[in-house]
Tab-separated table of N, CA and C in Angstrom:
chain	number	residue	atom	x	y	z
A	151	LYS	N	-39.473	-8.301	11.888
A	151	LYS	CA	-39.017	-7.718	10.648
A	151	LYS	C	-39.927	-8.176	9.529
A	152	ASP	N	-40.082	-7.350	8.607
A	152	ASP	CA	-40.803	-7.689	7.431
A	152	ASP	C	-40.177	-8.883	6.683
A	153	GLU	N	-40.999	-9.670	6.074
A	153	GLU	CA	-40.431	-10.910	5.339
A	153	GLU	C	-39.336	-10.511	4.340
A	154	TYR	N	-39.511	-9.424	3.575
A	154	TYR	CA	-38.431	-9.084	2.592
A	154	TYR	C	-37.175	-8.576	3.244
A	155	MET	N	-37.166	-8.327	4.499
A	155	MET	CA	-35.998	-7.767	5.104
A	155	MET	C	-35.134	-8.852	5.711
A	156	LYS	N	-35.584	-10.109	5.677
A	156	LYS	CA	-34.859	-11.178	6.282
A	156	LYS	C	-33.354	-11.305	5.717
A	157	PHE	N	-33.329	-11.050	4.372
A	157	PHE	CA	-32.042	-11.149	3.736
A	157	PHE	C	-31.300	-9.874	3.661
A	158	GLY	N	-32.033	-8.790	3.520
A	158	GLY	CA	-31.478	-7.440	3.474
A	158	GLY	C	-32.286	-6.623	2.565
A	159	VAL	N	-31.835	-5.402	2.293
A	159	VAL	CA	-32.667	-4.544	1.514
A	159	VAL	C	-31.876	-4.146	0.269
A	160	PRO	N	-32.522	-3.944	-0.887
A	160	PRO	CA	-31.750	-3.454	-2.020
A	160	PRO	C	-31.266	-2.050	-1.861
A	161	ASP	N	-30.130	-1.814	-2.381
A	161	ASP	CA	-29.564	-0.542	-2.323
A	161	ASP	C	-29.143	-0.139	-3.738
A	162	GLY	N	-27.994	0.444	-3.979
A	162	GLY	CA	-27.545	0.966	-5.288
A	162	GLY	C	-27.414	-0.150	-6.314
A	163	SER	N	-27.737	0.230	-7.562
A	163	SER	CA	-27.740	-0.731	-8.632
A	163	SER	C	-27.081	-0.276	-9.925
A	164	CYS	N	-26.731	-1.219	-10.829
A	164	CYS	CA	-26.283	-0.837	-12.174
A	164	CYS	C	-26.756	-1.879	-13.117
A	165	VAL	N	-26.573	-1.715	-14.387
A	165	VAL	CA	-27.009	-2.717	-15.377
A	165	VAL	C	-25.853	-3.097	-16.265
A	166	ASP	N	-25.721	-4.412	-16.596
A	166	ASP	CA	-24.607	-4.789	-17.381
A	166	ASP	C	-24.860	-4.807	-18.865
A	167	ALA	N	-23.943	-5.162	-19.713
A	167	ALA	CA	-24.048	-5.116	-21.133
A	167	ALA	C	-25.183	-5.993	-21.683
A	168	GLU	N	-25.599	-7.016	-20.906
A	168	GLU	CA	-26.662	-7.986	-21.312
A	168	GLU	C	-27.990	-7.632	-20.781
A	169	GLY	N	-27.926	-6.509	-20.069
A	169	GLY	CA	-29.341	-5.979	-19.531
A	169	GLY	C	-29.642	-6.519	-18.151
A	170	TYR	N	-28.743	-7.192	-17.473
A	170	TYR	CA	-29.001	-7.757	-16.166
A	170	TYR	C	-28.780	-6.702	-15.086
A	171	LEU	N	-29.596	-6.716	-14.159
A	171	LEU	CA	-29.486	-5.793	-13.031
A	171	LEU	C	-28.515	-6.330	-11.941
A	172	TRP	N	-27.613	-5.477	-11.515
A	172	TRP	CA	-26.681	-5.724	-10.422
A	172	TRP	C	-27.074	-4.879	-9.248
A	173	ASN	N	-27.420	-5.526	-8.019
A	173	ASN	CA	-27.969	-4.771	-6.893
A	173	ASN	C	-27.044	-5.102	-5.706
A	174	ALA	N	-26.675	-4.072	-5.094
A	174	ALA	CA	-25.926	-4.145	-3.736
A	174	ALA	C	-27.021	-4.421	-2.682
A	175	VAL	N	-26.779	-5.333	-1.885
A	175	VAL	CA	-27.721	-5.744	-0.833
A	175	VAL	C	-27.141	-5.299	0.482
A	176	TRP	N	-27.926	-4.320	1.158
A	176	TRP	CA	-27.562	-3.852	2.503
A	176	TRP	C	-28.135	-4.853	3.463
A	177	ARG	N	-27.233	-5.523	4.169
A	177	ARG	CA	-27.743	-6.498	5.172
A	177	ARG	C	-28.319	-5.754	6.456
A	178	THR	N	-29.453	-6.288	6.855
A	178	THR	CA	-30.130	-5.693	8.034
A	178	THR	C	-29.581	-6.364	9.302
A	179	ASP	N	-28.777	-7.355	9.152
A	179	ASP	CA	-28.111	-8.044	10.260
A	179	ASP	C	-26.678	-7.902	10.064
A	180	SER	N	-25.904	-7.201	11.007
A	180	SER	CA	-24.547	-6.852	10.686
A	180	SER	C	-23.692	-8.183	10.796
A	181	LYS	N	-24.222	-9.328	11.191
A	181	LYS	CA	-23.518	-10.542	11.225
A	181	LYS	C	-23.524	-11.279	9.946
A	182	GLU	N	-24.302	-10.830	8.983
A	182	GLU	CA	-24.430	-11.449	7.644
A	182	GLU	C	-23.567	-10.653	6.680
A	183	ARG	N	-22.827	-11.470	5.830
A	183	ARG	CA	-21.984	-10.924	4.871
A	183	ARG	C	-22.734	-10.275	3.712
A	184	GLY	N	-22.264	-9.123	3.290
A	184	GLY	CA	-22.909	-8.399	2.225
A	184	GLY	C	-22.653	-8.987	0.928
A	185	VAL	N	-23.590	-8.869	-0.022
A	185	VAL	CA	-23.444	-9.262	-1.402
A	185	VAL	C	-23.865	-8.365	-2.402
A	186	VAL	N	-23.476	-8.593	-3.666
A	186	VAL	CA	-24.064	-7.849	-4.898
A	186	VAL	C	-24.555	-9.084	-5.727
A	187	GLN	N	-25.865	-8.872	-6.147
A	187	GLN	CA	-26.475	-9.956	-6.836
A	187	GLN	C	-26.722	-9.561	-8.323
A	188	ARG	N	-26.600	-10.480	-9.165
A	188	ARG	CA	-26.902	-10.256	-10.706
A	188	ARG	C	-28.309	-10.929	-10.837
A	189	ILE	N	-29.239	-10.130	-11.294
A	189	ILE	CA	-30.697	-10.495	-11.399
A	189	ILE	C	-31.144	-10.447	-12.886
A	190	ASP	N	-31.682	-11.615	-13.292
A	190	ASP	CA	-32.223	-11.777	-14.570
A	190	ASP	C	-33.464	-10.874	-14.665
A	191	PRO	N	-33.528	-9.955	-15.701
A	191	PRO	CA	-34.578	-9.035	-15.812
A	191	PRO	C	-35.854	-9.702	-16.269
A	192	ALA	N	-35.648	-10.942	-16.981
A	192	ALA	CA	-36.962	-11.686	-17.459
A	192	ALA	C	-37.581	-12.477	-16.380
A	193	THR	N	-36.812	-12.996	-15.395
A	193	THR	CA	-37.413	-13.833	-14.360
A	193	THR	C	-37.429	-13.220	-13.009
A	194	GLY	N	-36.509	-12.204	-12.768
A	194	GLY	CA	-36.368	-11.721	-11.389
A	194	GLY	C	-35.498	-12.535	-10.565
A	195	ARG	N	-34.902	-13.640	-10.984
A	195	ARG	CA	-34.201	-14.531	-10.244
A	195	ARG	C	-32.681	-14.202	-10.126
A	196	VAL	N	-32.165	-14.346	-9.052
A	196	VAL	CA	-30.613	-14.121	-8.842
A	196	VAL	C	-29.902	-15.262	-9.521
A	197	VAL	N	-28.988	-14.811	-10.473
A	197	VAL	CA	-28.238	-15.735	-11.274
A	197	VAL	C	-26.840	-15.878	-10.972
A	198	PHE	N	-26.273	-14.836	-10.260
A	198	PHE	CA	-24.881	-14.834	-9.845
A	198	PHE	C	-24.840	-13.860	-8.569
A	199	THR	N	-23.900	-14.237	-7.716
A	199	THR	CA	-23.693	-13.503	-6.405
A	199	THR	C	-22.209	-13.178	-6.287
A	200	VAL	N	-21.892	-11.969	-5.794
A	200	VAL	CA	-20.549	-11.581	-5.407
A	200	VAL	C	-20.622	-11.537	-3.914
A	201	ASP	N	-19.865	-12.351	-3.125
A	201	ASP	CA	-19.778	-12.214	-1.725
A	201	ASP	C	-18.655	-11.247	-1.417
A	202	LEU	N	-18.881	-10.332	-0.453
A	202	LEU	CA	-17.814	-9.447	-0.113
A	202	LEU	C	-16.981	-10.082	1.078
A	203	PRO	N	-15.656	-9.903	1.018
A	203	PRO	CA	-14.773	-10.408	2.048
A	203	PRO	C	-14.912	-9.619	3.328
A	204	ASP	N	-14.207	-10.020	4.312
A	204	ASP	CA	-14.151	-9.331	5.569
A	204	ASP	C	-15.431	-9.191	6.352
A	205	LYS	N	-16.410	-9.968	6.062
A	205	LYS	CA	-17.724	-9.933	6.729
A	205	LYS	C	-18.433	-8.632	6.603
A	206	ILE	N	-18.112	-7.899	5.538
A	206	ILE	CA	-18.781	-6.516	5.355
A	206	ILE	C	-20.289	-6.637	5.127
A	207	SER	N	-21.117	-5.979	5.831
A	207	SER	CA	-22.556	-6.296	5.799
A	207	SER	C	-23.222	-5.107	4.942
A	208	GLN	N	-22.687	-3.991	4.971
A	208	GLN	CA	-23.362	-2.790	4.282
A	208	GLN	C	-22.774	-2.492	3.016
A	209	VAL	N	-23.316	-3.108	1.999
A	209	VAL	CA	-22.933	-2.804	0.572
A	209	VAL	C	-23.929	-1.747	0.040
A	210	SER	N	-23.358	-0.630	-0.459
A	210	SER	CA	-24.221	0.508	-0.794
A	210	SER	C	-24.508	0.688	-2.243
A	211	CYS	N	-23.438	0.422	-3.107
A	211	CYS	CA	-23.716	0.647	-4.449
A	211	CYS	C	-22.568	-0.227	-5.275
A	212	CYS	N	-22.885	-0.237	-6.570
A	212	CYS	CA	-21.896	-0.976	-7.455
A	212	CYS	C	-21.863	-0.306	-8.783
A	213	CYS	N	-20.792	-0.549	-9.588
A	213	CYS	CA	-20.726	0.013	-10.950
A	213	CYS	C	-19.520	-0.821	-11.611
A	214	PHE	N	-19.684	-0.853	-12.986
A	214	PHE	CA	-18.538	-1.454	-13.736
A	214	PHE	C	-17.541	-0.436	-14.201
A	215	GLY	N	-16.325	-0.863	-14.251
A	215	GLY	CA	-15.245	-0.014	-14.751
A	215	GLY	C	-14.113	-0.752	-15.279
A	216	GLY	N	-13.009	-0.138	-15.462
A	216	GLY	CA	-11.899	-0.796	-16.129
A	216	GLY	C	-11.867	-0.571	-17.621
A	217	PRO	N	-10.754	-0.804	-18.260
A	217	PRO	CA	-10.838	-0.650	-19.768
A	217	PRO	C	-11.843	-1.455	-20.550
A	218	ASN	N	-12.138	-2.677	-19.968
A	218	ASN	CA	-13.171	-3.566	-20.593
A	218	ASN	C	-14.501	-3.557	-19.960
A	219	TYR	N	-14.580	-2.853	-18.989
A	219	TYR	CA	-15.828	-2.804	-18.133
A	219	TYR	C	-16.102	-4.216	-17.483
A	220	ASP	N	-15.020	-4.926	-17.114
A	220	ASP	CA	-15.234	-6.113	-16.524
A	220	ASP	C	-14.816	-6.232	-14.977
A	221	ILE	N	-14.651	-4.948	-14.463
A	221	ILE	CA	-14.399	-4.991	-13.050
A	221	ILE	C	-15.582	-4.304	-12.314
A	222	LEU	N	-16.059	-4.980	-11.283
A	222	LEU	CA	-17.184	-4.431	-10.623
A	222	LEU	C	-16.638	-3.819	-9.273
A	223	PHE	N	-16.926	-2.492	-9.230
A	223	PHE	CA	-16.528	-1.770	-7.946
A	223	PHE	C	-17.789	-1.611	-7.094
A	224	MET	N	-17.442	-1.839	-5.750
A	224	MET	CA	-18.567	-1.857	-4.751
A	224	MET	C	-18.156	-0.954	-3.581
A	225	THR	N	-19.062	-0.089	-3.266
A	225	THR	CA	-18.893	0.723	-2.099
A	225	THR	C	-19.545	0.168	-0.933
A	226	THR	N	-18.967	0.444	0.229
A	226	THR	CA	-19.576	-0.095	1.453
A	226	THR	C	-19.706	1.022	2.490
A	227	ALA	N	-20.433	0.802	3.522
A	227	ALA	CA	-20.680	1.841	4.555
A	227	ALA	C	-20.299	1.231	5.958
A	228	ALA	N	-20.322	2.154	6.919
A	228	ALA	CA	-20.044	1.793	8.249
A	228	ALA	C	-20.994	2.432	9.246
A	229	GLU	N	-22.288	2.421	8.768
A	229	GLU	CA	-23.387	3.183	9.489
A	229	GLU	C	-23.588	2.394	10.765
A	230	ALA	N	-23.585	3.087	11.873
A	230	ALA	CA	-23.751	2.591	13.271
A	230	ALA	C	-22.800	1.439	13.592
A	231	LEU	N	-21.663	1.365	13.031
A	231	LEU	CA	-20.680	0.324	13.267
A	231	LEU	C	-19.449	0.938	13.927
A	232	ASP	N	-18.884	0.346	14.988
A	232	ASP	CA	-17.615	0.766	15.393
A	232	ASP	C	-16.633	-0.126	14.825
A	233	ARG	N	-15.948	0.346	13.826
A	233	ARG	CA	-14.930	-0.462	13.020
A	233	ARG	C	-13.915	-1.103	13.927
A	234	LYS	N	-13.495	-0.475	14.944
A	234	LYS	CA	-12.473	-1.028	15.815
A	234	LYS	C	-12.985	-2.167	16.634
A	235	ALA	N	-14.295	-2.130	16.990
A	235	ALA	CA	-14.896	-3.214	17.826
A	235	ALA	C	-15.573	-4.229	17.157
A	236	THR	N	-15.764	-4.193	15.835
A	236	THR	CA	-16.446	-5.174	15.118
A	236	THR	C	-15.558	-6.072	14.281
A	237	GLU	N	-16.165	-6.984	13.550
A	237	GLU	CA	-15.410	-7.831	12.655
A	237	GLU	C	-15.437	-7.214	11.262
A	238	GLN	N	-15.708	-5.987	11.225
A	238	GLN	CA	-15.782	-5.267	9.893
A	238	GLN	C	-14.841	-4.096	9.918
A	239	PRO	N	-13.637	-4.240	10.116
A	239	PRO	CA	-12.659	-3.105	10.176
A	239	PRO	C	-12.530	-2.404	8.872
A	240	HIS	N	-12.883	-2.979	7.730
A	240	HIS	CA	-12.813	-2.274	6.444
A	240	HIS	C	-14.162	-1.725	5.915
A	241	ALA	N	-15.145	-1.704	6.770
A	241	ALA	CA	-16.457	-1.187	6.463
A	241	ALA	C	-16.204	0.270	6.095
A	242	GLY	N	-16.888	0.693	4.984
A	242	GLY	CA	-16.775	2.046	4.538
A	242	GLY	C	-15.767	2.174	3.391
A	243	GLY	N	-15.175	0.958	3.018
A	243	GLY	CA	-14.216	0.918	1.962
A	243	GLY	C	-14.784	0.639	0.634
A	244	VAL	N	-13.877	0.603	-0.392
A	244	VAL	CA	-14.326	0.271	-1.862
A	244	VAL	C	-13.571	-0.992	-2.154
A	245	TYR	N	-14.390	-1.950	-2.810
A	245	TYR	CA	-13.890	-3.266	-3.180
A	245	TYR	C	-13.970	-3.331	-4.693
A	246	ALA	N	-13.254	-4.159	-5.299
A	246	ALA	CA	-13.274	-4.399	-6.726
A	246	ALA	C	-12.982	-5.793	-7.068
A	247	VAL	N	-13.669	-6.391	-8.065
A	247	VAL	CA	-13.542	-7.784	-8.513
A	247	VAL	C	-13.652	-7.862	-10.065
A	248	ARG	N	-12.843	-8.611	-10.669
A	248	ARG	CA	-12.822	-8.874	-12.029
A	248	ARG	C	-13.897	-9.992	-12.299
A	249	LEU	N	-14.781	-9.814	-13.175
A	249	LEU	CA	-15.901	-10.747	-13.389
A	249	LEU	C	-15.863	-11.184	-14.861
A	250	PRO	N	-16.611	-12.346	-15.172
A	250	PRO	CA	-16.724	-12.884	-16.562
A	250	PRO	C	-17.893	-12.140	-17.244
A	251	PHE	N	-18.299	-10.990	-16.697
A	251	PHE	CA	-19.462	-10.145	-17.203
A	251	PHE	C	-18.923	-8.821	-17.580
A	252	ARG	N	-19.624	-8.161	-18.426
A	252	ARG	CA	-19.105	-6.788	-18.802
A	252	ARG	C	-20.269	-5.789	-18.550
A	253	GLY	N	-19.862	-4.672	-18.023
A	253	GLY	CA	-20.807	-3.563	-17.796
A	253	GLY	C	-20.908	-2.668	-19.155
A	254	ARG	N	-21.487	-1.527	-18.927
A	254	ARG	CA	-21.501	-0.664	-20.073
A	254	ARG	C	-21.222	0.763	-19.604
A	255	PRO	N	-20.788	1.648	-20.524
A	255	PRO	CA	-20.548	3.009	-20.006
A	255	PRO	C	-21.746	3.672	-19.441
A	256	GLU	N	-21.608	4.439	-18.399
A	256	GLU	CA	-22.687	5.114	-17.768
A	256	GLU	C	-22.776	6.508	-18.410
A	257	SER	N	-23.915	7.179	-18.455
A	257	SER	CA	-24.087	8.547	-18.885
A	257	SER	C	-23.471	9.501	-17.914
A	258	ARG	N	-22.921	10.532	-18.320
A	258	ARG	CA	-22.529	11.606	-17.349
A	258	ARG	C	-23.484	12.665	-17.294
A	259	LEU	N	-23.631	13.192	-16.190
A	259	LEU	CA	-24.518	14.415	-15.985
A	259	LEU	C	-23.718	15.586	-16.097
A	260	ASN	N	-24.205	16.621	-16.837
A	260	ASN	CA	-23.547	17.959	-16.935
A	260	ASN	C	-24.181	18.954	-16.126
């Protein structure tokens, strides 16, 4: 595997009210738990991590919502996984977590 793929590959992203990038990490090893990382745009460093429960490995996208934009919603996938046979029975589900950070409204396409 390429060096950058050891941890996983970047997938869907959003930006919070402070301009930090939130990136869903699609794990290339189904035994590794999926994460969403908050990345400082000035340094490129990960400054906060949301670990998904249930050993979900395929996190596909994230966005902020709720009345205060302080809930991070995360979509997951079940690509090439047999959910009945794996430790990821909820793969393909949507997760949400309230955070001490706020997102911002997204533009709508017409």
